Short mmCIF file of C-alpha atoms and ligand atoms in Angstrom, two decimals:
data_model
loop_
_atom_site.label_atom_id
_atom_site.label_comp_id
_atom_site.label_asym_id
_atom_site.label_seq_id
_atom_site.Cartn_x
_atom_site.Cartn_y
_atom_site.Cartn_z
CA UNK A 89 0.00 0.00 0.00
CA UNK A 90 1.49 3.43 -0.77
CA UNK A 91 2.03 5.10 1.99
CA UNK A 92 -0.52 8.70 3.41
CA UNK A 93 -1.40 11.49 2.76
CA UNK A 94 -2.43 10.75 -0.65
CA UNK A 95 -4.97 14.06 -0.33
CA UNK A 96 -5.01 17.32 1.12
CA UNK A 97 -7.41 19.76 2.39
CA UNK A 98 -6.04 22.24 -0.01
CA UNK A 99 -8.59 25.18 1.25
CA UNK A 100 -12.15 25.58 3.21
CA UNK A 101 -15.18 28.34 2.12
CA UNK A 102 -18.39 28.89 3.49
CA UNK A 103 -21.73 30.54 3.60
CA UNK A 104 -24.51 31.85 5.92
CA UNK A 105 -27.58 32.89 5.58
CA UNK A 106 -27.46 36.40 6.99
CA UNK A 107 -30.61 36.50 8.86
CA UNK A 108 -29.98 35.99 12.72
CA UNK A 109 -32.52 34.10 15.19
CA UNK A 110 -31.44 34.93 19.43
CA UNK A 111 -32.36 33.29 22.63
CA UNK A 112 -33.94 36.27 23.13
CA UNK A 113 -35.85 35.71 19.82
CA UNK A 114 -36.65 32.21 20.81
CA UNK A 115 -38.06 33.36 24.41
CA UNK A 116 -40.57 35.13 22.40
CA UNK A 117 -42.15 32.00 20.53
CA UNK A 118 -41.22 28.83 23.48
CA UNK A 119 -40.83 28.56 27.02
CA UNK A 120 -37.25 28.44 27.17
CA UNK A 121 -34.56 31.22 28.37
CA UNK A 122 -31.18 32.46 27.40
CA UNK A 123 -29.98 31.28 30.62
CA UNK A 124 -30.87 27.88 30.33
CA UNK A 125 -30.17 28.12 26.46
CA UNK A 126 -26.01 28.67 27.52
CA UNK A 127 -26.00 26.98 30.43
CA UNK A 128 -26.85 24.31 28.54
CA UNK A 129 -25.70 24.21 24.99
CA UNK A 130 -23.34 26.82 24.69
CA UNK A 131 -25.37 28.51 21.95
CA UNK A 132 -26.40 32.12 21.94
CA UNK A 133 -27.98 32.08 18.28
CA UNK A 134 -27.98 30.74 15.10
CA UNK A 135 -28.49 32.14 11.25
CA UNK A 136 -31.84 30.82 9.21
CA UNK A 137 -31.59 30.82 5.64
CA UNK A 138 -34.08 33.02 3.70
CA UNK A 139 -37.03 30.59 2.14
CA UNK A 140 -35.58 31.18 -1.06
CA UNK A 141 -32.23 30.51 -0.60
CA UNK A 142 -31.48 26.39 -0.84
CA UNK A 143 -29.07 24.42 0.34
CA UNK A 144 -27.34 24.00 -3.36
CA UNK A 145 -27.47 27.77 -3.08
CA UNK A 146 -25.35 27.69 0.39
CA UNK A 147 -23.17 25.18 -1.15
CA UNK A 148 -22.38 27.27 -4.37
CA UNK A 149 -21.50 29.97 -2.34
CA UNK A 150 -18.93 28.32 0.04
CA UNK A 151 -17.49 26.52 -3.17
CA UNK A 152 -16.81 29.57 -5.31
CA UNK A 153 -14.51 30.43 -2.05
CA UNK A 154 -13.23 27.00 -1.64
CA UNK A 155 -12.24 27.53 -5.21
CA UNK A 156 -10.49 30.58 -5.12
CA UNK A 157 -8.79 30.15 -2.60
CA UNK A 158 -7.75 26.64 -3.80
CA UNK A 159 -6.38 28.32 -7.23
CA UNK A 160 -8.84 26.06 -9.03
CA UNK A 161 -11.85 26.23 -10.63
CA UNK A 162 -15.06 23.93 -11.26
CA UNK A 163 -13.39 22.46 -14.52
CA UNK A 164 -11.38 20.71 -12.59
CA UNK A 165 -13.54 18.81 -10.41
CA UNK A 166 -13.84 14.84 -11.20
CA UNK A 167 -16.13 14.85 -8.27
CA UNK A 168 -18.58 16.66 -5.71
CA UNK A 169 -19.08 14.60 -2.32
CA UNK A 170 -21.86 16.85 -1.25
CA UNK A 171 -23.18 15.95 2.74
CA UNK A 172 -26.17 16.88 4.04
CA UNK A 173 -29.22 15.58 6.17
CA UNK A 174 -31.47 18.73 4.78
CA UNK A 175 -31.45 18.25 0.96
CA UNK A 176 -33.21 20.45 -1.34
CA UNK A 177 -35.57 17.57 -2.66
CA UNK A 178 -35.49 13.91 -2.07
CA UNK A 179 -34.20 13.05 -5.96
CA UNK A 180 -31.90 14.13 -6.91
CA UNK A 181 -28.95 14.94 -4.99
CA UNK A 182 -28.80 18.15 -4.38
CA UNK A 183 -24.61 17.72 -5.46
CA UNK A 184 -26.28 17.67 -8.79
CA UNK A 185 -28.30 21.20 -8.64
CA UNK A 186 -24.33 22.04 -7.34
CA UNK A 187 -23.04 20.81 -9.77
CA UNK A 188 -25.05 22.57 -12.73
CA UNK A 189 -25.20 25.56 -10.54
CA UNK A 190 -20.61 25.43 -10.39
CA UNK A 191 -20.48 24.16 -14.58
CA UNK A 192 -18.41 21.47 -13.01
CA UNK A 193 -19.10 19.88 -16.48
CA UNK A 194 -16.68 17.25 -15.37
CA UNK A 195 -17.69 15.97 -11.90
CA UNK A 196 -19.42 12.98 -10.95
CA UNK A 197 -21.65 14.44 -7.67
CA UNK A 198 -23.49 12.49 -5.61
CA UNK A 199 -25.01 12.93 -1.72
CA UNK A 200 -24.08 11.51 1.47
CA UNK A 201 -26.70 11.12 4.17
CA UNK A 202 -24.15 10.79 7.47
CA UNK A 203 -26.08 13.83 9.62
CA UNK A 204 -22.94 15.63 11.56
CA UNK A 205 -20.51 13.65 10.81
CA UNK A 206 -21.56 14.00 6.90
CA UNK A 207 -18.01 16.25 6.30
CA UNK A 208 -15.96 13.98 7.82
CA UNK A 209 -17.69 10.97 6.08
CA UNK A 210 -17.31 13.12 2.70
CA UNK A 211 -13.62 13.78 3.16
CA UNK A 212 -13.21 9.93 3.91
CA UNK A 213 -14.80 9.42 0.10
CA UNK A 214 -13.39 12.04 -1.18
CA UNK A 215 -9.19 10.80 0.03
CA UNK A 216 -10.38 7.23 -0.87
CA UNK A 217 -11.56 8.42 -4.99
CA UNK A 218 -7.90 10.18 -4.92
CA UNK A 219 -6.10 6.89 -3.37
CA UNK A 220 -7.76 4.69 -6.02
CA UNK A 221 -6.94 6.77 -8.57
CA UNK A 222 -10.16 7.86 -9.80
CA UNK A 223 -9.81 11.19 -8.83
CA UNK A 224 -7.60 13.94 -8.27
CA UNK A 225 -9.32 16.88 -7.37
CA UNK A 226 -12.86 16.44 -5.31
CA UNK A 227 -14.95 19.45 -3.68
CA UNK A 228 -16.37 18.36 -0.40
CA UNK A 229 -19.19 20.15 1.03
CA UNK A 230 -21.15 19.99 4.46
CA UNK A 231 -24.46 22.26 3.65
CA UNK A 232 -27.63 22.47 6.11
CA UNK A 233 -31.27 24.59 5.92
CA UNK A 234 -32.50 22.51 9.33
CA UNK A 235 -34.85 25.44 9.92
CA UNK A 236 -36.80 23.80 7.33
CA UNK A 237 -37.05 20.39 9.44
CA UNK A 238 -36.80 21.69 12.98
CA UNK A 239 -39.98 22.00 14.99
CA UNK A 240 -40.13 25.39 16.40
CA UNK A 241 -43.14 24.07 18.70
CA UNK A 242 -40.87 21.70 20.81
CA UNK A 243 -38.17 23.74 22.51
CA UNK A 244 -36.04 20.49 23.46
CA UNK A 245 -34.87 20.93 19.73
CA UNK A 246 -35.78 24.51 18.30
CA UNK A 247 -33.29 25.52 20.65
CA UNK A 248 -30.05 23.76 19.02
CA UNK A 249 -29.84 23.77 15.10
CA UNK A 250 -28.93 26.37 12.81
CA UNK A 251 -28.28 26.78 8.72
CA UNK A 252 -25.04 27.25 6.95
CA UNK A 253 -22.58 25.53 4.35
CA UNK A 254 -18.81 24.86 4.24
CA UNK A 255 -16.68 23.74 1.26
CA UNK A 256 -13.49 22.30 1.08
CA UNK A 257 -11.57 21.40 -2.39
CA UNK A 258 -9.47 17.81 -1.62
CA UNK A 259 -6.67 17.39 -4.04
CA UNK A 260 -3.95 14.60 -4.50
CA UNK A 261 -0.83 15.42 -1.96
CA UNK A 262 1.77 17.36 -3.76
CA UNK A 263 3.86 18.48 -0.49
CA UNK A 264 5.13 15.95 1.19
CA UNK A 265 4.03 14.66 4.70
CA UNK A 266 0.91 17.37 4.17
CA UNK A 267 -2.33 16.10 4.17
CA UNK A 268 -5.13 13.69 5.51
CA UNK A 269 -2.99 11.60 8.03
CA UNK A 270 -5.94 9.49 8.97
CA UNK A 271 -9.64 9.33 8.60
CA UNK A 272 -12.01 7.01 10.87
CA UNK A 273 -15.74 6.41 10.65
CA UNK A 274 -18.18 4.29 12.60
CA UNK A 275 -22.11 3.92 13.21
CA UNK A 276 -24.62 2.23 15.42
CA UNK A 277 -27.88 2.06 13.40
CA UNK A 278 -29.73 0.43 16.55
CA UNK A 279 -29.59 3.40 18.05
CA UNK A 280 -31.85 5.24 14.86
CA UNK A 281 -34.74 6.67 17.32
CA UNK A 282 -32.99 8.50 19.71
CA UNK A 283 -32.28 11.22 16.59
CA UNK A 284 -34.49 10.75 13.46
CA UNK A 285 -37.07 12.63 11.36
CA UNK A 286 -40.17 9.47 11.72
CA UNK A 287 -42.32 10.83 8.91
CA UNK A 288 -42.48 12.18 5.67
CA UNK A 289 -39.65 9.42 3.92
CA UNK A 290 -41.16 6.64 1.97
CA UNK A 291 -42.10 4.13 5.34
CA UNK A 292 -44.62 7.08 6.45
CA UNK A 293 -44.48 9.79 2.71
CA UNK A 294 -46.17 13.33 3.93
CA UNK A 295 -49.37 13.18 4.44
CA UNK A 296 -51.55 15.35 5.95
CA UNK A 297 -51.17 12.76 8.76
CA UNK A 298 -47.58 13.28 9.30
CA UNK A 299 -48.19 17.26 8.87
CA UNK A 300 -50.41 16.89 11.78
CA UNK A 301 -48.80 15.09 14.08
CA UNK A 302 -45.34 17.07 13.40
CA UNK A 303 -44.10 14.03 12.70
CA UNK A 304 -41.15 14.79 9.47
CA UNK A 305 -39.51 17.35 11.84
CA UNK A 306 -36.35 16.28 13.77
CA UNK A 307 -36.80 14.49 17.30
CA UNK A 308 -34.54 13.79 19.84
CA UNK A 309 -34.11 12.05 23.03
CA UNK A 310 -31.25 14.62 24.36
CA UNK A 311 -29.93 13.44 26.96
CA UNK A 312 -29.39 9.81 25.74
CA UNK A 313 -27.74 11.40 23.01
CA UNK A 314 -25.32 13.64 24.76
CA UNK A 315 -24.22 10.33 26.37
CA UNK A 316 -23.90 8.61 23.47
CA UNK A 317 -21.70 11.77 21.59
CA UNK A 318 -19.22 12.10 24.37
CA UNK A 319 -18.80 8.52 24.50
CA UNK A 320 -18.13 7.86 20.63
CA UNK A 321 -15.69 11.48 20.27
CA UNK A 322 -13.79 10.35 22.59
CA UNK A 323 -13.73 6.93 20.80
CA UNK A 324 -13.23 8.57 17.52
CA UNK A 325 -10.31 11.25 18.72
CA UNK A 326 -8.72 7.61 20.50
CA UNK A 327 -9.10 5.88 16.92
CA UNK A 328 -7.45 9.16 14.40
CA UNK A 329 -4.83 9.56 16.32
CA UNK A 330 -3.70 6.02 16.58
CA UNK A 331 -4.26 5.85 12.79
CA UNK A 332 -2.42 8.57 11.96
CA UNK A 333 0.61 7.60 14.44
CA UNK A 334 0.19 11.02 16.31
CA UNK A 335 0.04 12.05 19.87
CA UNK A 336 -2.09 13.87 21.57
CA UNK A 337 0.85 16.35 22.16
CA UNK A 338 1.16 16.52 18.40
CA UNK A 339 -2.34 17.88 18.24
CA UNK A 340 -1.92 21.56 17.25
CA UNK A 341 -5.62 22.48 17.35
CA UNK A 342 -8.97 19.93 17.90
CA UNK A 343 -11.81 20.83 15.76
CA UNK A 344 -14.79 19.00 16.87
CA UNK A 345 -18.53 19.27 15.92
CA UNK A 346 -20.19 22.24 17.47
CA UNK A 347 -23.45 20.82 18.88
CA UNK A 348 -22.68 21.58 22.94
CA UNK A 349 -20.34 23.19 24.66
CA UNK A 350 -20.70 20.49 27.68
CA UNK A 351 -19.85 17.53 24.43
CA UNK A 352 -16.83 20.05 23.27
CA UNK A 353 -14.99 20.32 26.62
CA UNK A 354 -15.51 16.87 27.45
CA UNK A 355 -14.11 15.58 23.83
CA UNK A 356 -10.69 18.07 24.13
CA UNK A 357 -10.76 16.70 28.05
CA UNK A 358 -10.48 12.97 27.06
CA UNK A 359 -8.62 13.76 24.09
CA UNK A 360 -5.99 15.64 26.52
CA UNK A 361 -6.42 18.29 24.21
CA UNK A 362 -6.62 21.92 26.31
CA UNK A 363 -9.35 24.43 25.64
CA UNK A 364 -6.93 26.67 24.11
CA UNK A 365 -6.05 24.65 21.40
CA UNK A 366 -10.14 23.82 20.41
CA UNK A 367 -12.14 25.86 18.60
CA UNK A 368 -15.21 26.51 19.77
CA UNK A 369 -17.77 28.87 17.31
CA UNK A 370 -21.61 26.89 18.68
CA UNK A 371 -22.38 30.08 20.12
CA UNK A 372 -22.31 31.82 16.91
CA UNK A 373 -24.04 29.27 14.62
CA UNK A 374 -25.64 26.55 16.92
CA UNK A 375 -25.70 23.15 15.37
CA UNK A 376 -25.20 23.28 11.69
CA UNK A 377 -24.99 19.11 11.24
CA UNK A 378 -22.70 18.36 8.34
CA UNK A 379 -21.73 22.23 7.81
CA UNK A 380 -20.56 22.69 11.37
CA UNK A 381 -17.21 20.93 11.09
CA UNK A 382 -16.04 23.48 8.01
CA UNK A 383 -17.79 26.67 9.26
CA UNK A 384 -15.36 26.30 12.36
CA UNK A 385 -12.15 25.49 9.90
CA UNK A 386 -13.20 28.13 8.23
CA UNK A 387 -13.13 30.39 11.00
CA UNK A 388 -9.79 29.11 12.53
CA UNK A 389 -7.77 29.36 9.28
CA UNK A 390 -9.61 33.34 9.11
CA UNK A 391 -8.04 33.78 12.65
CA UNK A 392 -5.03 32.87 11.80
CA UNK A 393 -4.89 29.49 13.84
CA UNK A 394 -4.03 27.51 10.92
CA UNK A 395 -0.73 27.47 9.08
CA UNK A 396 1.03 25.37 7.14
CA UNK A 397 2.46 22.20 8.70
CA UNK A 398 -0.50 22.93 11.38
CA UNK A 399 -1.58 19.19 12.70
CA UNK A 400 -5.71 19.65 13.03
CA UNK A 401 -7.68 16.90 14.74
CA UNK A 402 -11.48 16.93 13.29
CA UNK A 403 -14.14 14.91 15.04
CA UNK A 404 -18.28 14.38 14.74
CA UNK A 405 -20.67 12.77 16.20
CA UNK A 406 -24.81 12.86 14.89
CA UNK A 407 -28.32 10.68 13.80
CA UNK A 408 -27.73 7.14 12.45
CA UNK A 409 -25.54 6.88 15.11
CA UNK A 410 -22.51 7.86 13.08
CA UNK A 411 -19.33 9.45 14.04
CA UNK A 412 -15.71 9.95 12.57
CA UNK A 413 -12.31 11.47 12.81
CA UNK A 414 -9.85 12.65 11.04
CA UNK A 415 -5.80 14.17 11.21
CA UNK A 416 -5.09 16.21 8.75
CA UNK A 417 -1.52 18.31 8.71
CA UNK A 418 -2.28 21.29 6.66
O1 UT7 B 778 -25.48 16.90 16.53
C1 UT7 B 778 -26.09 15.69 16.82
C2 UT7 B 778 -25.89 15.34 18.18
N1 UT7 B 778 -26.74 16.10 19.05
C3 UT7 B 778 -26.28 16.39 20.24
O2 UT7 B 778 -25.15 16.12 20.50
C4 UT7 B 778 -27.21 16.99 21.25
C5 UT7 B 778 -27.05 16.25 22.54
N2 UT7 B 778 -27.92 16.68 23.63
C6 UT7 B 778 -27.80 17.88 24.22
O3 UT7 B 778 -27.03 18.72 23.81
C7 UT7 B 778 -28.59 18.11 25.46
O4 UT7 B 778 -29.14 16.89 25.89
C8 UT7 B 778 -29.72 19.16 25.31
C9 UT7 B 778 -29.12 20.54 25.19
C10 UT7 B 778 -30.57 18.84 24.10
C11 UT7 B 778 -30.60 19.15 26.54
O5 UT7 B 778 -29.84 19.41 27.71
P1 UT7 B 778 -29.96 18.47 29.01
O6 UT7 B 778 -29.09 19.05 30.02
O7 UT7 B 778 -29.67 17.06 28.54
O8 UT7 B 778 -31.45 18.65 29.40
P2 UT7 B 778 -32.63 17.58 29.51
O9 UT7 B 778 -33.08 17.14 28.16
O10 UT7 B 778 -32.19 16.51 30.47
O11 UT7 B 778 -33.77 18.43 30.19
C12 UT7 B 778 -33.63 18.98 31.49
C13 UT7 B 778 -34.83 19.85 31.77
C14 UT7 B 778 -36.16 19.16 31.50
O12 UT7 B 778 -37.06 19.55 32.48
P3 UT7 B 778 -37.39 18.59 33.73
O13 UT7 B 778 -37.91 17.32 33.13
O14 UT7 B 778 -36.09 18.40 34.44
O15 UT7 B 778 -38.40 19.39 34.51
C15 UT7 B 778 -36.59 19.74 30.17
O16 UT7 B 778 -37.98 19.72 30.01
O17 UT7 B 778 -34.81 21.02 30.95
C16 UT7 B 778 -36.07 21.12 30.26
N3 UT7 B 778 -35.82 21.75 28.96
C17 UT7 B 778 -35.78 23.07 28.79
N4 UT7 B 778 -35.92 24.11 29.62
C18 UT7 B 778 -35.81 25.35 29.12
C19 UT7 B 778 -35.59 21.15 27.78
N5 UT7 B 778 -35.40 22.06 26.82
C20 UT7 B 778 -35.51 23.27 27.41
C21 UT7 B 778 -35.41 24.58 26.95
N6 UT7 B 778 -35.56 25.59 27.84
N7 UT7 B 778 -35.14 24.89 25.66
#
């Protein structure tokens, strides 16, 4: 087997929705405060997308950036690994409506329904289509409008999730020792209805039924979950590193999934990771799923945090169960 990185992260864009939703705003339509809202989560708000503006939309946006600052442009995509548990419509992907709306008349495109770990699951695909030679250049995109499939009647949920999209373009290694050190992905489908959307897919299609009864909006059993997330980050941080033959030590910043602040510092605690090397951005954009891992890239490589040679720990946890890791030495 040749030996890693066979692809690098060679840049990260994203988008969001301008449009802003508070605690305060969310007092205002639930029973809920911004007290318990931080206390809990972390999260102080979150940006909704417009009605108009999709998810392919999102995802065009944080690609054009991607792009840029990649040096490359959508000619030279053989492929669009697009992850996301909102999509635009139900067939087809909506890395296809990307794909027309980039003129990435070369890319193959397809979805990948992995909820928050979806970026991490994407990047997986896209360094194995490099390895195997099918590839050498893949765009990778985590994109999310859960406004549209949150229930803003049931504050155990309305509270968390937000929209956005992040981009990164994957290209075969040309520095040496850069790249994806290791990638690691797991899931537990057993554990299915402790996060799921029960209506409105083909066992129960929309109905006026499933309208009704609220039923093809996210549900959650929280706190089961949070167990279950702390448990499997810390499992996933454990499994990258080993992988990628790296210490903790090594680690020069942890980016996990932004979904708590309570699952963040207990991830960088186990991972013996400290706070200062973690980024932390959930009180800015809430849960994003599949778009959260990026839009906090994003924001460490805008702050400077990230430099070449930098060795980044990603890690993700969400519905299916499903989580993953990944190394990646910029
Ligand atoms: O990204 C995918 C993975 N998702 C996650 O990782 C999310 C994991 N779960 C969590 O982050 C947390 O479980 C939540 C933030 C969702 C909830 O926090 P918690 O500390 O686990 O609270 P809880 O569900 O145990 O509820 C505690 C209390 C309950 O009241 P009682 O039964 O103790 O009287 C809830 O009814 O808090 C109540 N509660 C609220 N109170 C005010 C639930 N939601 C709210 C709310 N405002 N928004």
């Amino acid at each position: 087997m040749i030996p890693r990185p066979f692809a690098e992260v060679a840049s990260v864009g994203v988008a969001v929705p301008p449009g802003v939703l508070t605690n305060a705003d969310l007092t205002r339509m639930l029973d809920t405060s911004d007290e318990w809202i931080v206390e809990r989560t972390g999260i102080r708000e979150r940006h909704i997308a417009r009605p108009e503006q999709t998810v392919a939309m999102l995802s065009h946006e944080a690609s054009l950036r991607a792009l840029a600052s990649a040096g490359a442009v959508p000619a030279d995509l053989d492929a669009i690994v697009l992850a996301t548990a909102s999509p635009d419509r139900l067939l087809p992907s909506t890395a296809c409506d990307l794909q027309a709306l980039l003129g990435a008349e070369n890319a193959a495109a397809f979805d990948i329904g992995a909820a928050c770990p979806g970026f991490v699951y994407a990047l997986t695909v896209a360094e194995g289509l490099i390895a195997s030679g099918q590839s050498d250049t893949v765009l990778v995109v985590g994109a999310e409008k859960l406004s549209t499939i949150t229930d803003f009647q049931d504050r155990s949920t309305a509270i968390l999730f937000g929209d956005g999209a992040g981009a990164s373009v994957v290209r075969r290694s040309t520095r040496p020792g850069r790249g994806i050190l290791s990638t690691f992905i797991k899931s537990d489908g057993r554990l299915a209805p402790l996060l799921y959307r029960p209506g409105g897919g083909s066992v129960d299609p929309i109905s006026e039924k499933v309208v009704c009864e609220r039923s093809h909006y996210m549900k959650m059993a929280g706190r089961e979950v949070f167990k279950a997330a702390v448990l499997a980050m810390a499992d996933a941080c454990d499994e990258a590193l080993r992988r990628a033959g790296v210490s903790a030590d090594e680690i020069d910043l942890l980016v996990p999934h932004q979904a708590n602040l309570r699952i963040i510092e207990a991830t960088a605690k186990h991972a013996g990771v400290p706070m200062s090397k973690v980024m932390v951005n959930v009180d800015r954009y809430g849960n994003t799923s599949s778009a959260s891992i990026p839009l906090a890239l994003e924001q460490a490589v805008s702050e400077g945090r990230v430099d070449s040679g930098t060795v980044i720990l990603v890690v993700a946890f969400g519905a299916g169960f499903t989580w993953g890791s990944a190394v990646i030495r910029w």
